[in-house]
Short mmCIF file of C-alpha atoms and ligand atoms in Angstrom, two decimals:
data_model
loop_
_atom_site.label_atom_id
_atom_site.label_comp_id
_atom_site.label_asym_id
_atom_site.label_seq_id
_atom_site.Cartn_x
_atom_site.Cartn_y
_atom_site.Cartn_z
CA MET A 137 -11.36 -27.92 1.66
CA THR A 138 -7.93 -28.24 0.11
CA ILE A 139 -5.99 -25.08 -0.66
CA GLU A 140 -3.40 -26.61 -2.95
CA HIS A 141 -3.24 -23.56 -5.20
CA LEU A 142 -2.65 -21.19 -2.26
CA LEU A 143 0.09 -23.51 -1.02
CA SER A 144 2.06 -23.70 -4.26
CA PRO A 145 5.29 -21.68 -4.57
CA LEU A 146 5.80 -18.73 -6.93
CA GLN A 147 8.97 -17.12 -8.25
CA ILE A 148 9.25 -13.30 -8.37
CA GLY A 149 12.62 -12.29 -9.75
CA ALA A 150 15.20 -13.92 -7.50
CA LEU A 151 12.68 -14.49 -4.70
CA THR A 152 10.90 -17.80 -4.20
CA LEU A 153 7.61 -17.31 -2.38
CA PRO A 154 6.72 -20.58 -0.64
CA ASN A 155 2.97 -19.89 -0.83
CA ARG A 156 0.45 -17.50 -2.42
CA LEU A 157 -0.57 -15.63 0.74
CA VAL A 158 0.44 -11.98 0.96
CA MET A 159 0.21 -9.92 4.13
CA ALA A 160 -1.44 -6.74 2.83
CA PRO A 161 0.01 -3.31 3.68
CA LEU A 162 -1.75 -2.15 6.86
CA THR A 163 -1.49 1.23 8.57
CA ARG A 164 -1.17 0.64 12.34
CA GLN A 165 0.30 3.99 13.55
CA ARG A 166 2.73 2.53 16.06
CA SER A 167 6.07 4.14 15.18
CA LEU A 168 8.35 5.88 17.66
CA PRO A 169 8.80 9.70 17.71
CA GLY A 170 10.50 10.67 14.45
CA ASN A 171 8.25 8.11 12.71
CA ILE A 172 10.82 5.41 13.43
CA PRO A 173 9.97 1.68 13.41
CA SER A 174 10.66 -0.15 16.66
CA GLU A 175 11.39 -3.56 18.16
CA LEU A 176 7.62 -3.93 18.72
CA ASN A 177 7.00 -3.45 14.99
CA ALA A 178 9.73 -6.03 14.23
CA HIS A 179 8.01 -8.56 16.51
CA TYR A 180 4.63 -7.92 14.84
CA TYR A 181 5.96 -8.44 11.32
CA ALA A 182 8.04 -11.50 12.29
CA GLN A 183 4.91 -13.14 13.75
CA ARG A 184 3.37 -12.88 10.26
CA ALA A 185 6.43 -14.01 8.24
CA ASN A 186 4.55 -17.18 7.25
CA ALA A 187 3.04 -15.22 4.35
CA GLY A 188 4.64 -15.88 0.97
CA LEU A 189 5.27 -12.13 0.91
CA VAL A 190 4.82 -9.47 3.59
CA ILE A 191 4.16 -5.91 2.41
CA SER A 192 4.92 -3.26 5.01
CA GLU A 193 2.48 -0.62 6.11
CA ALA A 194 2.57 2.50 3.94
CA SER A 195 5.68 4.56 4.74
CA GLN A 196 6.05 8.19 3.75
CA VAL A 197 8.94 8.95 1.37
CA CYS A 198 9.26 12.54 2.62
CA PRO A 199 7.88 14.58 5.54
CA GLU A 200 5.25 16.15 3.24
CA GLY A 201 3.97 12.65 2.49
CA GLN A 202 2.53 12.07 5.98
CA GLY A 203 -1.19 12.11 6.74
CA TYR A 204 -1.48 10.17 9.98
CA ALA A 205 0.32 10.51 13.29
CA TRP A 206 2.92 7.79 14.05
CA SER A 207 3.05 6.36 10.53
CA PRO A 208 6.61 5.28 9.70
CA GLY A 209 8.87 7.07 7.23
CA ILE A 210 11.62 5.91 4.90
CA HIS A 211 13.47 9.22 4.47
CA SER A 212 15.79 9.50 7.51
CA ASP A 213 18.78 7.46 8.70
CA ALA A 214 17.04 6.71 11.99
CA GLN A 215 14.05 5.34 10.08
CA ILE A 216 16.34 3.12 7.98
CA ALA A 217 17.92 1.80 11.18
CA GLY A 218 14.47 1.18 12.67
CA TRP A 219 13.35 -0.72 9.59
CA GLN A 220 16.55 -2.81 9.69
CA GLN A 221 15.24 -4.44 12.87
CA VAL A 222 12.01 -5.28 11.04
CA THR A 223 13.60 -6.82 7.93
CA GLN A 224 16.10 -8.75 10.05
CA ALA A 225 13.34 -10.21 12.21
CA VAL A 226 11.22 -11.18 9.18
CA HIS A 227 14.19 -12.77 7.42
CA ASP A 228 15.24 -14.60 10.61
CA ALA A 229 11.69 -15.99 10.77
CA GLY A 230 12.07 -17.27 7.18
CA GLY A 231 10.02 -14.54 5.48
CA ARG A 232 10.27 -11.99 2.67
CA ILE A 233 9.21 -8.34 2.92
CA PHE A 234 8.63 -5.38 0.57
CA LEU A 235 8.24 -1.80 1.77
CA GLN A 236 5.27 0.27 0.59
CA LEU A 237 6.31 3.74 -0.66
CA TRP A 238 3.76 6.40 0.33
CA HIS A 239 2.88 10.01 -0.22
CA VAL A 240 -0.58 10.98 1.03
CA GLY A 241 -0.90 14.15 -1.07
CA ARG A 242 -4.03 16.04 0.03
CA ILE A 243 -4.98 13.53 2.77
CA SER A 244 -3.17 15.63 5.33
CA HIS A 245 -3.27 18.79 7.45
CA PRO A 246 -0.90 21.68 8.31
CA LEU A 247 -0.37 20.11 11.76
CA LEU A 248 1.38 17.19 10.01
CA GLN A 249 3.29 19.28 7.46
CA PRO A 250 6.75 20.90 7.70
CA ASN A 251 6.33 24.55 8.79
CA GLY A 252 2.57 24.14 9.03
CA ALA A 253 2.22 24.41 5.25
CA ALA A 254 -0.78 23.26 3.25
CA PRO A 255 -0.54 19.68 1.94
CA VAL A 256 0.26 19.24 -1.74
CA ALA A 257 -1.88 17.65 -4.44
CA PRO A 258 -2.29 17.57 -8.23
CA SER A 259 -4.89 20.33 -7.89
CA ALA A 260 -6.34 22.59 -5.20
CA VAL A 261 -9.35 20.32 -4.63
CA GLN A 262 -10.13 19.53 -1.00
CA ALA A 263 -11.07 15.95 -0.06
CA GLN A 264 -14.05 15.31 2.19
CA ALA A 265 -11.96 12.91 4.23
CA GLU A 266 -10.08 12.52 7.50
CA CYS A 267 -6.47 12.39 8.56
CA TYR A 268 -5.01 12.05 12.08
CA VAL A 269 -3.16 14.90 13.76
CA VAL A 270 -1.15 15.60 16.91
CA GLU A 271 -1.61 19.09 18.42
CA ALA A 272 1.25 21.18 19.86
CA ASP A 273 0.11 20.18 23.39
CA GLY A 274 0.44 16.49 22.47
CA SER A 275 -3.27 15.76 22.22
CA HIS A 276 -4.28 13.84 19.12
CA HIS A 277 -7.44 13.32 17.12
CA LYS A 278 -8.96 12.82 13.68
CA ALA A 279 -9.18 15.98 11.62
CA ALA A 280 -10.82 16.98 8.36
CA THR A 281 -8.27 16.99 5.55
CA ALA A 282 -7.14 20.51 4.63
CA MET A 283 -7.38 22.45 1.38
CA PRO A 284 -4.26 21.42 -0.58
CA ARG A 285 -1.95 23.49 -2.73
CA ALA A 286 -1.51 22.36 -6.35
CA LEU A 287 2.02 21.17 -7.13
CA GLU A 288 3.79 23.36 -9.70
CA LEU A 289 5.00 21.55 -12.81
CA ASN A 290 8.62 22.26 -11.83
CA GLU A 291 8.06 20.66 -8.40
CA LEU A 292 7.05 17.25 -9.80
CA PRO A 293 10.61 15.95 -10.40
CA GLY A 294 11.42 16.58 -6.74
CA VAL A 295 8.48 14.45 -5.62
CA VAL A 296 9.48 11.69 -8.06
CA GLU A 297 12.98 11.87 -6.62
CA ALA A 298 11.59 11.35 -3.11
CA TYR A 299 10.13 8.00 -4.21
CA ALA A 300 13.45 7.00 -5.79
CA HIS A 301 15.30 8.00 -2.62
CA GLY A 302 12.81 6.11 -0.48
CA SER A 303 13.34 2.98 -2.54
CA VAL A 304 17.12 3.21 -2.17
CA ASN A 305 16.63 3.66 1.58
CA ALA A 306 14.34 0.62 1.64
CA LEU A 307 17.04 -1.55 0.08
CA LYS A 308 19.56 -0.17 2.61
CA ALA A 309 17.13 -1.18 5.34
CA GLY A 310 17.17 -4.76 4.02
CA PHE A 311 13.83 -4.93 2.21
CA ASP A 312 13.52 -7.45 -0.63
CA GLY A 313 11.74 -4.87 -2.77
CA VAL A 314 9.30 -1.96 -2.76
CA GLU A 315 5.65 -1.40 -3.65
CA VAL A 316 4.60 1.92 -5.18
CA HIS A 317 1.34 2.91 -3.43
CA ALA A 318 -0.88 4.22 -6.22
CA ALA A 319 -4.14 3.22 -4.48
CA ASN A 320 -6.70 4.38 -1.96
CA GLY A 321 -6.97 8.07 -2.74
CA TYR A 322 -3.41 9.07 -1.87
CA LEU A 323 -1.12 11.25 -4.02
CA LEU A 324 -0.64 8.94 -7.01
CA ASP A 325 -4.32 7.97 -7.07
CA GLN A 326 -5.17 11.71 -6.86
CA PHE A 327 -3.25 12.15 -10.12
CA LEU A 328 -5.01 9.15 -11.71
CA CYS A 329 -8.58 10.08 -10.84
CA SER A 330 -10.36 12.68 -12.93
CA ASP A 331 -12.08 14.59 -10.12
CA SER A 332 -8.97 15.19 -7.97
CA ASN A 333 -6.81 15.98 -11.00
CA GLN A 334 -7.92 19.23 -12.65
CA ARG A 335 -4.52 19.98 -14.19
CA THR A 336 -4.28 21.47 -17.67
CA ASP A 337 -0.61 20.56 -18.25
CA ALA A 338 0.86 17.22 -19.44
CA TYR A 339 -0.16 15.62 -16.09
CA GLY A 340 -3.94 16.22 -16.34
CA GLY A 341 -6.81 15.67 -18.73
CA SER A 342 -6.59 12.42 -20.72
CA ALA A 343 -6.01 9.01 -19.13
CA GLU A 344 -2.54 9.12 -20.68
CA ASN A 345 -1.80 12.43 -18.98
CA ARG A 346 -3.27 11.43 -15.59
CA ALA A 347 -1.17 8.23 -15.62
CA ARG A 348 2.02 10.11 -16.48
CA PHE A 349 3.04 10.94 -12.90
CA VAL A 350 2.52 7.36 -11.70
CA LEU A 351 4.66 6.07 -14.57
CA ASP A 352 7.33 8.69 -13.82
CA VAL A 353 7.43 7.41 -10.23
CA VAL A 354 7.53 3.76 -11.34
CA ASP A 355 10.35 4.42 -13.80
CA ALA A 356 12.40 6.43 -11.31
CA THR A 357 11.90 3.76 -8.67
CA VAL A 358 12.93 0.95 -11.02
CA ALA A 359 16.03 2.93 -12.04
CA ALA A 360 16.95 3.59 -8.40
CA VAL A 361 16.41 -0.02 -7.33
CA GLY A 362 18.21 -1.34 -10.41
CA ASP A 363 15.93 -4.38 -10.81
CA SER A 364 12.34 -4.04 -12.04
CA ARG A 365 11.48 -7.37 -10.35
CA LYS A 366 11.97 -5.71 -6.99
CA VAL A 367 9.28 -3.10 -7.70
CA GLY A 368 5.54 -3.74 -7.45
CA ILE A 369 2.60 -1.35 -7.69
CA ARG A 370 -0.77 -1.17 -5.92
CA ILE A 371 -3.90 0.33 -7.47
CA SER A 372 -7.56 0.50 -6.40
CA PRO A 373 -9.74 1.05 -9.45
CA MET A 374 -13.31 2.14 -8.54
CA GLY A 375 -12.20 2.88 -4.98
CA THR A 376 -13.60 6.05 -3.44
CA PHE A 377 -11.68 6.02 -0.15
CA GLY A 378 -10.07 9.44 0.26
CA ASP A 379 -12.94 11.00 -1.71
CA VAL A 380 -11.50 10.19 -5.13
CA ASN A 381 -13.78 9.50 -8.06
CA ASP A 382 -12.70 8.66 -11.54
CA ALA A 383 -15.20 9.24 -14.35
CA ASN A 384 -14.04 6.19 -16.32
CA PRO A 385 -12.06 3.62 -14.29
CA LEU A 386 -12.09 1.11 -17.16
CA GLU A 387 -10.35 3.57 -19.47
CA THR A 388 -7.97 5.01 -16.85
CA PHE A 389 -6.78 1.74 -15.38
CA SER A 390 -6.72 -0.21 -18.66
CA TYR A 391 -4.35 2.44 -20.02
CA LEU A 392 -2.14 2.42 -16.92
CA VAL A 393 -1.94 -1.36 -16.71
CA ALA A 394 -1.10 -1.69 -20.43
CA GLN A 395 1.75 0.77 -19.91
CA LEU A 396 3.01 -1.22 -16.93
CA ASN A 397 3.50 -4.33 -19.07
CA SER A 398 6.70 -2.99 -20.60
CA ARG A 399 8.12 -2.23 -17.12
CA GLN A 400 8.42 -5.94 -16.19
CA LEU A 401 7.56 -5.31 -12.54
CA ALA A 402 7.46 -7.75 -9.63
CA TYR A 403 3.65 -7.57 -9.63
CA LEU A 404 0.47 -5.59 -10.07
CA HIS A 405 -1.53 -5.43 -6.83
CA VAL A 406 -5.23 -4.65 -7.31
CA ASN A 407 -7.13 -3.65 -4.19
CA ARG A 408 -10.86 -3.37 -3.59
CA PRO A 409 -10.93 -0.90 -0.66
CA ASP A 410 -14.12 -2.26 0.82
CA TRP A 411 -13.56 -1.48 4.49
CA LEU A 412 -15.92 1.50 4.39
CA GLY A 413 -18.60 -0.50 2.58
CA GLY A 414 -19.77 0.41 -0.90
CA THR A 415 -21.08 -1.85 -3.63
CA PHE A 416 -18.19 -1.88 -6.14
CA GLU A 417 -20.66 -2.75 -8.86
CA GLY A 418 -18.77 -3.94 -11.92
CA PHE A 419 -15.51 -4.43 -10.02
CA ASP A 420 -15.17 -8.13 -10.85
CA ALA A 421 -15.57 -7.46 -14.57
CA LEU A 422 -13.02 -4.66 -14.41
CA LEU A 423 -10.61 -6.88 -12.49
CA SER A 424 -10.82 -9.65 -15.07
CA THR A 425 -10.27 -7.12 -17.86
CA LEU A 426 -7.14 -5.83 -16.11
CA ARG A 427 -5.99 -9.40 -15.60
CA GLN A 428 -6.31 -10.01 -19.33
CA ILE A 429 -4.40 -6.83 -20.21
CA TYR A 430 -1.60 -7.38 -17.71
CA THR A 431 1.01 -9.96 -18.68
CA GLY A 432 2.74 -10.29 -15.29
CA THR A 433 2.02 -11.45 -11.74
CA VAL A 434 -1.23 -10.19 -10.16
CA ILE A 435 -2.09 -9.86 -6.47
CA ILE A 436 -5.73 -9.29 -5.51
CA ALA A 437 -6.86 -7.84 -2.16
CA GLY A 438 -10.08 -6.89 -0.42
CA GLY A 439 -12.35 -9.11 1.63
CA GLN A 440 -10.70 -12.38 0.57
CA THR A 441 -11.18 -15.66 2.44
CA ALA A 442 -9.27 -18.96 2.19
CA GLU A 443 -12.02 -20.23 -0.12
CA SER A 444 -12.21 -17.19 -2.39
CA GLY A 445 -8.42 -16.90 -2.58
CA GLU A 446 -8.00 -20.57 -3.49
CA GLN A 447 -10.70 -20.21 -6.14
CA ALA A 448 -9.13 -17.05 -7.59
CA VAL A 449 -5.73 -18.72 -8.00
CA ALA A 450 -7.30 -21.93 -9.34
CA ASP A 451 -9.31 -19.91 -11.88
CA GLY A 452 -6.26 -17.92 -12.95
CA LEU A 453 -7.79 -14.60 -11.83
CA ALA A 454 -4.83 -13.95 -9.52
CA ASP A 455 -1.38 -15.35 -8.78
CA LEU A 456 -1.26 -14.13 -5.19
CA VAL A 457 -3.94 -13.18 -2.66
CA ALA A 458 -3.45 -10.46 -0.05
CA TYR A 459 -5.11 -10.63 3.36
CA GLY A 460 -5.34 -7.56 5.58
CA ARG A 461 -7.82 -7.81 8.43
CA PRO A 462 -7.33 -11.64 8.71
CA TYR A 463 -3.55 -11.13 9.13
CA ILE A 464 -4.02 -8.47 11.80
CA ALA A 465 -6.05 -10.86 13.95
CA ASN A 466 -4.29 -14.12 13.00
CA PRO A 467 -0.50 -14.06 13.02
CA ASP A 468 -0.51 -17.74 12.04
CA LEU A 469 -2.97 -17.26 9.18
CA LEU A 470 -1.21 -19.77 6.91
CA ALA A 471 -1.39 -22.53 9.55
CA ARG A 472 -5.07 -21.76 10.18
CA PHE A 473 -5.86 -21.95 6.47
CA LYS A 474 -3.99 -25.26 6.20
CA ALA A 475 -5.87 -26.68 9.20
CA GLY A 476 -9.21 -25.24 8.15
CA ALA A 477 -9.28 -23.69 11.63
CA ALA A 478 -11.48 -20.86 12.85
CA LEU A 479 -10.04 -17.34 12.72
CA ASN A 480 -9.68 -14.93 15.64
CA PRO A 481 -12.09 -12.00 15.32
CA LEU A 482 -10.67 -8.55 14.64
CA ASP A 483 -10.71 -5.96 17.44
CA GLY A 484 -11.67 -2.75 15.66
CA ASN A 485 -10.65 -0.58 18.63
CA THR A 486 -6.94 -1.37 18.52
CA LEU A 487 -6.28 -0.96 14.80
CA TYR A 488 -4.63 2.46 14.95
CA GLY A 489 -2.08 3.65 17.49
CA GLY A 490 -1.23 2.25 20.90
CA GLY A 491 1.17 -0.54 21.80
CA ALA A 492 1.21 -4.33 21.94
CA GLU A 493 -2.49 -4.69 22.70
CA GLY A 494 -4.34 -5.70 19.55
CA TYR A 495 -1.00 -5.76 17.76
CA THR A 496 1.33 -8.54 18.90
CA ASP A 497 -1.01 -10.25 21.40
CA TYR A 498 -3.44 -11.99 19.03
CA PRO A 499 -3.02 -15.70 19.85
CA SER A 500 -1.71 -18.33 17.49
CA MET A 501 -3.29 -21.80 17.58
CA SER A 502 -1.92 -23.91 20.41
C1 PHB B 709 -5.52 4.38 6.64
O1 PHB B 709 -4.68 4.82 7.44
O2 PHB B 709 -6.72 4.37 6.91
C2 PHB B 709 -5.07 3.87 5.34
C3 PHB B 709 -3.73 3.98 4.99
C4 PHB B 709 -3.31 3.50 3.77
C5 PHB B 709 -4.21 2.93 2.91
C6 PHB B 709 -5.52 2.82 3.26
C7 PHB B 709 -5.96 3.28 4.49
O3 PHB B 709 -3.83 2.50 1.72
#
């Protein structure tokens, strides 16, 4: 099979991507104490710099934005310095890398929150979901997500500001741009989806109101970065990871995506969060509707292969194709696709936490 479409370059703002492969954002929970990226993380990302674009694992923009032990942050000077090693290593290896801006909202627990507070959310609606905590004695384990506290209207600008600050920090750390994480049941998706957003103010109710907070964050991030082509956004319409459910994804996400057109972003990244299973009935139709509405660059993600990715770009369904699990297990994914070579299998036991094992020791082809 030829993959000529996947191998063609694409311009995003001032960046030339040499191919259409994207390394998807992937939580790996391997930061140092203080949620600081390390030399090990730099090595891992540099191994995968063959992607046209690397998107970092989700990185909390403030301490309240954390839902998993050892996930990296982008709010402290030490974290910026840690990330500098990562961006330097990726650039030295010839790659390009965006940072994913994260706030988990209700997918958290008092053990992860400053002063043991309740996590924050659009509304006080508890998710039937899991986060990952460290106890005072150092032991660590999965935990049920806690009952969140609804953000007051006058607190919203402060959260928006955290995203803007995180994006400025990301540029300081040498990233080529940022991705606003509005997918997978985290804070921004909690605002978008009708069941997790029970607000009666201007940020709840209609699709327009539920999209307002996401657009506030996008606009503040673009203003802080100073170049809309360095800001992308990720969404996961119809996703139920994190116990979100939207009553009308077609209406909600069509509205949001239409509003994004005027922002002239780097890209729209549409994820099908299929790693927990689920049927996603109607997803393909929704995706092609969003593709028709959106006038800019589109990345698709979720269970893609070399064949399906090549077909999607050839058919004009997507401009770029993100690979998650294949990039974890195959640092040289681009070379394997070019050669039509077999892929290393994924080790599900080393995804989260730990060190080099299952992280930087997956073999490249000889
Ligand atoms: C996870 O840690 O399981 C996770 C993090 C971010 C995502 C999805 C899953 O977007």
